[in-house]
Amino acid sequence: MPLKKLVAGNWKMHGVSSDIAEIQEIAAAAKDYSDIDVALCVPAILIERAARAVPGFSIGGQDVHHAEKGAHTGCTSAAMLHDAGASLTIVGHSERREAQRESDEEVKAKAEAALAVGLQVILCVGESLELREKGDAVPVVTEQLDGSLPAVESPAGLAIAYEPIWAIGTGKIPTVAEIAEMHETIRSRLRQRYGEAGGGVRILYGGSVKASNAAEIFAIRDVDGALVGGASLKAADFIPIVAAASGR
Ligand code: 13P
């Protein structure tokens, strides 16, 4: 049985009050695709307003601190995200791994903190262009994954996003064979780590997903959805990707 696909938008540092109308448009259109889970991960400060504006639709955060509470100026805890109305969060996005120098260990702790309060987690991994060109993409992503996976008994609520850094915002995407190889590798590591339940963890692809390439990407084995950046900002761009996930 194929897993129910998840198509999640990552709004990154985009979104103010006037964009709530776009979120409402996306949420309304997503209702036509009950066979697909659709979510939008918005800036932390917009979560509460977005969640109130679209009851029943999944709103998420883009990062979370690993600690429950304490002296962490400017950070947001998992309980705070949950309290604001989020049902999921991204952790370990490459933009944070790079700019905030987040380690695998930290990403793992963040995933554990989020799962512990009942948030779903989209945990990102992905290689740089340099590593891809050196032929090291698979071993490097495997190591990143092994170091970042939460130490939980059941991986319920966990999803992995494979996002090659060189494909983010560039319009370039890996070949079908490259995506298939990486997703298959990730699936086998998940089974090794979590046993049978590892087969139920969704593996999303992210990096320059658009309406024009979505169907081809979703047809690849072990691609259980997408994490979409730029093309998630407008309903007109995002909903056709959801439709492609639904085979329409
Ligand atoms: P783009 O879809 O804009 O390439 O961004 C991908 C991404 O980083 C999603 O997290």
PDB file of C-alpha atoms and ligand atoms in Angstrom:
ATOM      1  CA  MET A   1       0.000   0.000   0.000  1.00  0.00           C
ATOM      2  CA  PRO A   2       1.479   3.383  -0.929  1.00  0.00           C
ATOM      3  CA  LEU A   3       1.614   5.860   1.943  1.00  0.00           C
ATOM      4  CA  LYS A   4      -0.756   8.827   1.947  1.00  0.00           C
ATOM      5  CA  LYS A   5       1.249  11.635   0.373  1.00  0.00           C
ATOM      6  CA  LEU A   6       2.134  14.805   2.261  1.00  0.00           C
ATOM      7  CA  VAL A   7       2.613  18.039   0.342  1.00  0.00           C
ATOM      8  CA  ALA A   8       3.965  20.712   2.663  1.00  0.00           C
ATOM      9  CA  GLY A   9       4.804  24.300   1.839  1.00  0.00           C
ATOM     10  CA  ASN A  10       7.747  26.015   3.494  1.00  0.00           C
ATOM     11  CA  TRP A  11       7.096  29.731   3.407  1.00  0.00           C
ATOM     12  CA  LYS A  12      10.572  30.489   4.838  1.00  0.00           C
ATOM     13  CA  MET A  13      10.791  34.220   5.763  1.00  0.00           C
ATOM     14  CA  HIS A  14       7.691  35.205   3.814  1.00  0.00           C
ATOM     15  CA  GLY A  15       4.285  36.087   5.180  1.00  0.00           C
ATOM     16  CA  VAL A  16       2.574  38.958   7.006  1.00  0.00           C
ATOM     17  CA  SER A  17      -1.060  39.606   7.958  1.00  0.00           C
ATOM     18  CA  SER A  18      -2.068  40.475   4.408  1.00  0.00           C
ATOM     19  CA  ASP A  19      -0.980  36.995   3.261  1.00  0.00           C
ATOM     20  CA  ILE A  20      -3.557  35.232   5.445  1.00  0.00           C
ATOM     21  CA  ALA A  21      -5.991  35.512   2.523  1.00  0.00           C
ATOM     22  CA  GLU A  22      -3.618  33.389   0.393  1.00  0.00           C
ATOM     23  CA  ILE A  23      -3.402  30.787   3.176  1.00  0.00           C
ATOM     24  CA  GLN A  24      -7.205  30.703   3.261  1.00  0.00           C
ATOM     25  CA  GLU A  25      -7.297  30.204  -0.500  1.00  0.00           C
ATOM     26  CA  ILE A  26      -4.822  27.319  -0.262  1.00  0.00           C
ATOM     27  CA  ALA A  27      -6.697  25.702   2.632  1.00  0.00           C
ATOM     28  CA  ALA A  28     -10.031  25.996   0.827  1.00  0.00           C
ATOM     29  CA  ALA A  29      -8.662  24.480  -2.396  1.00  0.00           C
ATOM     30  CA  ALA A  30      -6.880  21.689  -0.478  1.00  0.00           C
ATOM     31  CA  LYS A  31     -10.284  20.429   0.723  1.00  0.00           C
ATOM     32  CA  ASP A  32     -10.814  18.946  -2.760  1.00  0.00           C
ATOM     33  CA  TYR A  33      -7.851  16.611  -2.171  1.00  0.00           C
ATOM     34  CA  SER A  34      -8.780  14.556   0.870  1.00  0.00           C
ATOM     35  CA  ASP A  35      -6.451  11.778  -0.380  1.00  0.00           C
ATOM     36  CA  ILE A  36      -3.451  14.073   0.227  1.00  0.00           C
ATOM     37  CA  ASP A  37      -2.218  15.656   3.470  1.00  0.00           C
ATOM     38  CA  VAL A  38      -1.520  19.333   2.810  1.00  0.00           C
ATOM     39  CA  ALA A  39       0.264  21.686   5.201  1.00  0.00           C
ATOM     40  CA  LEU A  40       1.903  25.102   5.291  1.00  0.00           C
ATOM     41  CA  CYS A  41       4.909  25.865   7.487  1.00  0.00           C
ATOM     42  CA  VAL A  42       4.845  29.599   8.091  1.00  0.00           C
ATOM     43  CA  PRO A  43       6.994  32.033  10.108  1.00  0.00           C
ATOM     44  CA  ALA A  44       6.544  31.402  13.847  1.00  0.00           C
ATOM     45  CA  ILE A  45       4.955  34.771  14.428  1.00  0.00           C
ATOM     46  CA  LEU A  46       2.240  34.052  11.839  1.00  0.00           C
ATOM     47  CA  ILE A  47       1.296  30.585  13.141  1.00  0.00           C
ATOM     48  CA  GLU A  48      -1.422  31.630  15.550  1.00  0.00           C
ATOM     49  CA  ARG A  49      -3.166  33.966  13.084  1.00  0.00           C
ATOM     50  CA  ALA A  50      -2.880  31.406  10.281  1.00  0.00           C
ATOM     51  CA  ALA A  51      -4.179  28.540  12.430  1.00  0.00           C
ATOM     52  CA  ARG A  52      -7.179  30.609  13.570  1.00  0.00           C
ATOM     53  CA  ALA A  53      -7.925  31.612   9.976  1.00  0.00           C
ATOM     54  CA  VAL A  54      -8.004  28.032   8.615  1.00  0.00           C
ATOM     55  CA  PRO A  55      -9.455  25.684  11.252  1.00  0.00           C
ATOM     56  CA  GLY A  56      -8.885  22.050  10.352  1.00  0.00           C
ATOM     57  CA  PHE A  57      -5.982  22.812   8.003  1.00  0.00           C
ATOM     58  CA  SER A  58      -2.427  21.939   9.091  1.00  0.00           C
ATOM     59  CA  ILE A  59      -0.208  24.884   9.949  1.00  0.00           C
ATOM     60  CA  GLY A  60       3.377  24.249  11.000  1.00  0.00           C
ATOM     61  CA  GLY A  61       6.558  25.918  12.155  1.00  0.00           C
ATOM     62  CA  GLN A  62       9.913  25.921  10.372  1.00  0.00           C
ATOM     63  CA  ASP A  63      12.160  25.255  13.350  1.00  0.00           C
ATOM     64  CA  VAL A  64      11.939  24.553  17.059  1.00  0.00           C
ATOM     65  CA  HIS A  65      14.312  24.739  20.019  1.00  0.00           C
ATOM     66  CA  HIS A  66      15.224  21.432  21.627  1.00  0.00           C
ATOM     67  CA  ALA A  67      14.777  22.603  25.216  1.00  0.00           C
ATOM     68  CA  GLU A  68      11.437  22.644  27.010  1.00  0.00           C
ATOM     69  CA  LYS A  69      11.950  26.180  28.293  1.00  0.00           C
ATOM     70  CA  GLY A  70      14.674  28.401  29.666  1.00  0.00           C
ATOM     71  CA  ALA A  71      17.171  31.119  28.866  1.00  0.00           C
ATOM     72  CA  HIS A  72      17.179  30.893  25.053  1.00  0.00           C
ATOM     73  CA  THR A  73      16.600  34.399  23.776  1.00  0.00           C
ATOM     74  CA  GLY A  74      14.620  34.567  20.558  1.00  0.00           C
ATOM     75  CA  CYS A  75      13.856  30.844  20.389  1.00  0.00           C
ATOM     76  CA  THR A  76      10.550  28.984  20.269  1.00  0.00           C
ATOM     77  CA  SER A  77       9.853  25.740  22.137  1.00  0.00           C
ATOM     78  CA  ALA A  78       7.813  22.829  20.836  1.00  0.00           C
ATOM     79  CA  ALA A  79       5.121  23.490  23.444  1.00  0.00           C
ATOM     80  CA  MET A  80       4.900  27.101  22.237  1.00  0.00           C
ATOM     81  CA  LEU A  81       4.421  26.012  18.617  1.00  0.00           C
ATOM     82  CA  HIS A  82       1.763  23.553  19.695  1.00  0.00           C
ATOM     83  CA  ASP A  83       0.076  26.141  21.895  1.00  0.00           C
ATOM     84  CA  ALA A  84      -0.007  28.602  18.974  1.00  0.00           C
ATOM     85  CA  GLY A  85      -1.918  26.066  16.878  1.00  0.00           C
ATOM     86  CA  ALA A  86       0.843  24.304  14.937  1.00  0.00           C
ATOM     87  CA  SER A  87       0.428  20.607  14.235  1.00  0.00           C
ATOM     88  CA  LEU A  88       3.855  20.071  12.691  1.00  0.00           C
ATOM     89  CA  THR A  89       7.311  21.563  12.321  1.00  0.00           C
ATOM     90  CA  ILE A  90      10.283  21.353   9.999  1.00  0.00           C
ATOM     91  CA  VAL A  91      13.656  20.627  11.643  1.00  0.00           C
ATOM     92  CA  GLY A  92      17.155  20.570  10.176  1.00  0.00           C
ATOM     93  CA  HIS A  93      16.484  22.584   7.036  1.00  0.00           C
ATOM     94  CA  SER A  94      19.769  23.140   5.187  1.00  0.00           C
ATOM     95  CA  GLU A  95      19.334  26.908   5.455  1.00  0.00           C
ATOM     96  CA  ARG A  96      19.482  26.505   9.246  1.00  0.00           C
ATOM     97  CA  ARG A  97      22.148  23.799   9.224  1.00  0.00           C
ATOM     98  CA  GLU A  98      24.281  26.279   7.259  1.00  0.00           C
ATOM     99  CA  ALA A  99      23.413  29.731   8.626  1.00  0.00           C
ATOM    100  CA  GLN A 100      22.812  28.667  12.243  1.00  0.00           C
ATOM    101  CA  ARG A 101      25.429  25.901  12.116  1.00  0.00           C
ATOM    102  CA  GLU A 102      22.985  23.307  13.397  1.00  0.00           C
ATOM    103  CA  SER A 103      24.578  19.908  13.954  1.00  0.00           C
ATOM    104  CA  ASP A 104      22.982  16.502  13.406  1.00  0.00           C
ATOM    105  CA  GLU A 105      22.876  16.082  17.176  1.00  0.00           C
ATOM    106  CA  GLU A 106      20.953  19.321  17.598  1.00  0.00           C
ATOM    107  CA  VAL A 107      18.524  18.424  14.814  1.00  0.00           C
ATOM    108  CA  LYS A 108      17.934  15.058  16.494  1.00  0.00           C
ATOM    109  CA  ALA A 109      17.168  16.775  19.810  1.00  0.00           C
ATOM    110  CA  LYS A 110      14.787  19.177  18.078  1.00  0.00           C
ATOM    111  CA  ALA A 111      12.930  16.292  16.419  1.00  0.00           C
ATOM    112  CA  GLU A 112      12.638  14.495  19.759  1.00  0.00           C
ATOM    113  CA  ALA A 113      11.341  17.650  21.501  1.00  0.00           C
ATOM    114  CA  ALA A 114       8.719  18.235  18.812  1.00  0.00           C
ATOM    115  CA  LEU A 115       7.493  14.633  18.691  1.00  0.00           C
ATOM    116  CA  ALA A 116       7.275  14.607  22.488  1.00  0.00           C
ATOM    117  CA  VAL A 117       4.570  17.302  22.443  1.00  0.00           C
ATOM    118  CA  GLY A 118       2.661  15.655  19.614  1.00  0.00           C
ATOM    119  CA  LEU A 119       3.893  17.733  16.694  1.00  0.00           C
ATOM    120  CA  GLN A 120       4.562  15.955  13.417  1.00  0.00           C
ATOM    121  CA  VAL A 121       8.127  16.476  12.246  1.00  0.00           C
ATOM    122  CA  ILE A 122       9.600  16.991   8.775  1.00  0.00           C
ATOM    123  CA  LEU A 123      13.319  16.305   9.230  1.00  0.00           C
ATOM    124  CA  CYS A 124      15.460  17.591   6.349  1.00  0.00           C
ATOM    125  CA  VAL A 125      18.658  16.102   4.954  1.00  0.00           C
ATOM    126  CA  GLY A 126      20.549  16.813   1.743  1.00  0.00           C
ATOM    127  CA  GLU A 127      23.952  17.183   0.164  1.00  0.00           C
ATOM    128  CA  SER A 128      25.823  20.174  -1.313  1.00  0.00           C
ATOM    129  CA  LEU A 129      26.681  20.376  -5.007  1.00  0.00           C
ATOM    130  CA  GLU A 130      30.339  19.753  -4.192  1.00  0.00           C
ATOM    131  CA  LEU A 131      29.522  16.467  -2.465  1.00  0.00           C
ATOM    132  CA  ARG A 132      27.129  15.435  -5.243  1.00  0.00           C
ATOM    133  CA  GLU A 133      29.839  16.088  -7.860  1.00  0.00           C
ATOM    134  CA  LYS A 134      32.396  14.140  -5.842  1.00  0.00           C
ATOM    135  CA  GLY A 135      30.028  11.156  -5.865  1.00  0.00           C
ATOM    136  CA  ASP A 136      29.586  11.340  -2.089  1.00  0.00           C
ATOM    137  CA  ALA A 137      25.895  12.263  -1.926  1.00  0.00           C
ATOM    138  CA  VAL A 138      24.600   8.897  -0.725  1.00  0.00           C
ATOM    139  CA  PRO A 139      27.162   8.284   2.058  1.00  0.00           C
ATOM    140  CA  VAL A 140      26.956  11.882   3.271  1.00  0.00           C
ATOM    141  CA  VAL A 141      23.153  11.964   3.405  1.00  0.00           C
ATOM    142  CA  THR A 142      23.161   8.546   5.093  1.00  0.00           C
ATOM    143  CA  GLU A 143      25.501   9.832   7.784  1.00  0.00           C
ATOM    144  CA  GLN A 144      23.421  12.981   8.226  1.00  0.00           C
ATOM    145  CA  LEU A 145      20.258  10.913   8.553  1.00  0.00           C
ATOM    146  CA  ASP A 146      21.772   8.442  11.013  1.00  0.00           C
ATOM    147  CA  GLY A 147      22.966  11.336  13.187  1.00  0.00           C
ATOM    148  CA  SER A 148      19.676  13.249  13.028  1.00  0.00           C
ATOM    149  CA  LEU A 149      17.019  10.550  13.458  1.00  0.00           C
ATOM    150  CA  PRO A 150      15.160  10.854  16.748  1.00  0.00           C
ATOM    151  CA  ALA A 151      15.721   8.115  19.317  1.00  0.00           C
ATOM    152  CA  VAL A 152      12.073   7.157  19.649  1.00  0.00           C
ATOM    153  CA  GLU A 153      10.449   3.807  19.969  1.00  0.00           C
ATOM    154  CA  SER A 154       7.861   4.555  17.299  1.00  0.00           C
ATOM    155  CA  PRO A 155       8.534   6.958  14.420  1.00  0.00           C
ATOM    156  CA  ALA A 156       4.816   7.855  14.166  1.00  0.00           C
ATOM    157  CA  GLY A 157       4.527  11.497  13.135  1.00  0.00           C
ATOM    158  CA  LEU A 158       7.991  11.595  11.588  1.00  0.00           C
ATOM    159  CA  ALA A 159       8.647  12.413   7.923  1.00  0.00           C
ATOM    160  CA  ILE A 160      11.993  12.872   6.191  1.00  0.00           C
ATOM    161  CA  ALA A 161      12.591  15.466   3.476  1.00  0.00           C
ATOM    162  CA  TYR A 162      15.423  14.844   1.046  1.00  0.00           C
ATOM    163  CA  GLU A 163      16.434  18.286  -0.158  1.00  0.00           C
ATOM    164  CA  PRO A 164      19.641  18.487  -2.187  1.00  0.00           C
ATOM    165  CA  ILE A 165      21.014  21.942  -1.330  1.00  0.00           C
ATOM    166  CA  TRP A 166      21.910  22.644  -4.954  1.00  0.00           C
ATOM    167  CA  ALA A 167      18.295  22.083  -6.021  1.00  0.00           C
ATOM    168  CA  ILE A 168      16.788  24.592  -3.561  1.00  0.00           C
ATOM    169  CA  GLY A 169      15.561  27.714  -5.323  1.00  0.00           C
ATOM    170  CA  THR A 170      17.719  27.030  -8.379  1.00  0.00           C
ATOM    171  CA  GLY A 171      15.299  25.410 -10.795  1.00  0.00           C
ATOM    172  CA  LYS A 172      17.683  22.419 -10.997  1.00  0.00           C
ATOM    173  CA  ILE A 173      16.514  19.015  -9.868  1.00  0.00           C
ATOM    174  CA  PRO A 174      18.273  15.662  -9.614  1.00  0.00           C
ATOM    175  CA  THR A 175      17.514  13.007 -12.186  1.00  0.00           C
ATOM    176  CA  VAL A 176      14.759  10.494 -11.513  1.00  0.00           C
ATOM    177  CA  ALA A 177      17.459   7.867 -10.904  1.00  0.00           C
ATOM    178  CA  GLU A 178      19.259  10.101  -8.375  1.00  0.00           C
ATOM    179  CA  ILE A 179      16.052  10.783  -6.439  1.00  0.00           C
ATOM    180  CA  ALA A 180      15.108   7.083  -6.532  1.00  0.00           C
ATOM    181  CA  GLU A 181      18.550   6.014  -5.278  1.00  0.00           C
ATOM    182  CA  MET A 182      18.480   8.464  -2.364  1.00  0.00           C
ATOM    183  CA  HIS A 183      14.906   7.712  -1.320  1.00  0.00           C
ATOM    184  CA  GLU A 184      15.584   3.981  -1.434  1.00  0.00           C
ATOM    185  CA  THR A 185      18.677   4.482   0.718  1.00  0.00           C
ATOM    186  CA  ILE A 186      16.697   6.562   3.223  1.00  0.00           C
ATOM    187  CA  ARG A 187      13.935   3.942   3.320  1.00  0.00           C
ATOM    188  CA  SER A 188      16.405   1.184   4.079  1.00  0.00           C
ATOM    189  CA  ARG A 189      18.042   3.205   6.906  1.00  0.00           C
ATOM    190  CA  LEU A 190      14.586   3.923   8.365  1.00  0.00           C
ATOM    191  CA  ARG A 191      13.774   0.207   8.363  1.00  0.00           C
ATOM    192  CA  GLN A 192      17.093  -0.588   9.990  1.00  0.00           C
ATOM    193  CA  ARG A 193      16.451   1.988  12.684  1.00  0.00           C
ATOM    194  CA  TYR A 194      12.747   1.542  13.355  1.00  0.00           C
ATOM    195  CA  GLY A 195      12.029  -1.918  12.001  1.00  0.00           C
ATOM    196  CA  GLU A 196       8.705  -2.512  10.260  1.00  0.00           C
ATOM    197  CA  ALA A 197       7.483   0.964  11.289  1.00  0.00           C
ATOM    198  CA  GLY A 198      10.290   2.514   9.215  1.00  0.00           C
ATOM    199  CA  GLY A 199       8.256   1.529   6.169  1.00  0.00           C
ATOM    200  CA  GLY A 200       5.528   3.929   7.276  1.00  0.00           C
ATOM    201  CA  VAL A 201       7.714   7.038   7.552  1.00  0.00           C
ATOM    202  CA  ARG A 202       6.982   9.370   4.652  1.00  0.00           C
ATOM    203  CA  ILE A 203       9.964  10.484   2.586  1.00  0.00           C
ATOM    204  CA  LEU A 204       9.397  13.807   0.842  1.00  0.00           C
ATOM    205  CA  TYR A 205      11.441  15.303  -1.954  1.00  0.00           C
ATOM    206  CA  GLY A 206      12.238  19.034  -1.830  1.00  0.00           C
ATOM    207  CA  GLY A 207      14.086  21.411  -4.140  1.00  0.00           C
ATOM    208  CA  SER A 208      12.567  23.322  -7.088  1.00  0.00           C
ATOM    209  CA  VAL A 209       9.323  21.324  -7.075  1.00  0.00           C
ATOM    210  CA  LYS A 210       6.843  22.966  -9.429  1.00  0.00           C
ATOM    211  CA  ALA A 211       3.592  22.049 -11.157  1.00  0.00           C
ATOM    212  CA  SER A 212       5.612  21.217 -14.294  1.00  0.00           C
ATOM    213  CA  ASN A 213       7.857  18.577 -12.651  1.00  0.00           C
ATOM    214  CA  ALA A 214       5.678  17.363  -9.762  1.00  0.00           C
ATOM    215  CA  ALA A 215       3.966  14.435 -11.508  1.00  0.00           C
ATOM    216  CA  GLU A 216       7.289  12.963 -12.610  1.00  0.00           C
ATOM    217  CA  ILE A 217       8.721  13.292  -9.096  1.00  0.00           C
ATOM    218  CA  PHE A 218       5.644  11.801  -7.390  1.00  0.00           C
ATOM    219  CA  ALA A 219       5.794   8.785  -9.700  1.00  0.00           C
ATOM    220  CA  ILE A 220       9.176   7.770  -8.234  1.00  0.00           C
ATOM    221  CA  ARG A 221       9.115   4.892  -5.779  1.00  0.00           C
ATOM    222  CA  ASP A 222       9.451   5.926  -2.139  1.00  0.00           C
ATOM    223  CA  VAL A 223       8.593   9.548  -2.918  1.00  0.00           C
ATOM    224  CA  ASP A 224       5.744  10.079  -0.461  1.00  0.00           C
ATOM    225  CA  GLY A 225       5.255  13.778  -0.969  1.00  0.00           C
ATOM    226  CA  ALA A 226       7.063  17.072  -1.371  1.00  0.00           C
ATOM    227  CA  LEU A 227       8.418  19.971   0.632  1.00  0.00           C
ATOM    228  CA  VAL A 228       7.850  23.026  -1.524  1.00  0.00           C
ATOM    229  CA  GLY A 229       9.443  26.454  -1.097  1.00  0.00           C
ATOM    230  CA  GLY A 230       8.833  29.194  -3.668  1.00  0.00           C
ATOM    231  CA  ALA A 231       5.932  27.459  -5.384  1.00  0.00           C
ATOM    232  CA  SER A 232       3.985  27.221  -2.105  1.00  0.00           C
ATOM    233  CA  LEU A 233       3.525  30.966  -1.690  1.00  0.00           C
ATOM    234  CA  LYS A 234       0.605  31.246  -4.096  1.00  0.00           C
ATOM    235  CA  ALA A 235      -2.418  28.958  -4.345  1.00  0.00           C
ATOM    236  CA  ALA A 236      -2.182  29.142  -8.134  1.00  0.00           C
ATOM    237  CA  ASP A 237       1.298  27.542  -8.030  1.00  0.00           C
ATOM    238  CA  PHE A 238       0.845  25.259  -5.024  1.00  0.00           C
ATOM    239  CA  ILE A 239      -2.514  23.626  -5.653  1.00  0.00           C
ATOM    240  CA  PRO A 240      -1.472  22.123  -9.025  1.00  0.00           C
ATOM    241  CA  ILE A 241       1.359  20.368  -7.112  1.00  0.00           C
ATOM    242  CA  VAL A 242      -1.214  18.962  -4.669  1.00  0.00           C
ATOM    243  CA  ALA A 243      -3.289  17.876  -7.677  1.00  0.00           C
ATOM    244  CA  ALA A 244      -0.264  16.114  -9.179  1.00  0.00           C
ATOM    245  CA  ALA A 245       0.257  14.244  -5.885  1.00  0.00           C
ATOM    246  CA  SER A 246      -3.347  13.132  -6.182  1.00  0.00           C
ATOM    247  CA  GLY A 247      -2.740  11.908  -9.734  1.00  0.00           C
ATOM    248  CA  ARG A 248      -5.029  14.552 -11.214  1.00  0.00           C
TER     249      ARG A 248
HETATM  250  P1  13P B   1      12.232  25.680  -3.409  1.00  0.00           P
HETATM  251  O1  13P B   1      10.994  24.853  -3.665  1.00  0.00           O
HETATM  252  O2  13P B   1      11.995  27.151  -3.493  1.00  0.00           O
HETATM  253  O3  13P B   1      13.388  25.208  -4.246  1.00  0.00           O
HETATM  254  O4  13P B   1      12.638  25.423  -1.867  1.00  0.00           O
HETATM  255  C1  13P B   1      12.750  24.122  -1.405  1.00  0.00           C
HETATM  256  C2  13P B   1      12.891  24.168   0.062  1.00  0.00           C
HETATM  257  O5  13P B   1      13.921  24.544   0.596  1.00  0.00           O
HETATM  258  C3  13P B   1      11.738  23.729   0.864  1.00  0.00           C
HETATM  259  O6  13P B   1      12.085  23.559   2.201  1.00  0.00           O
END
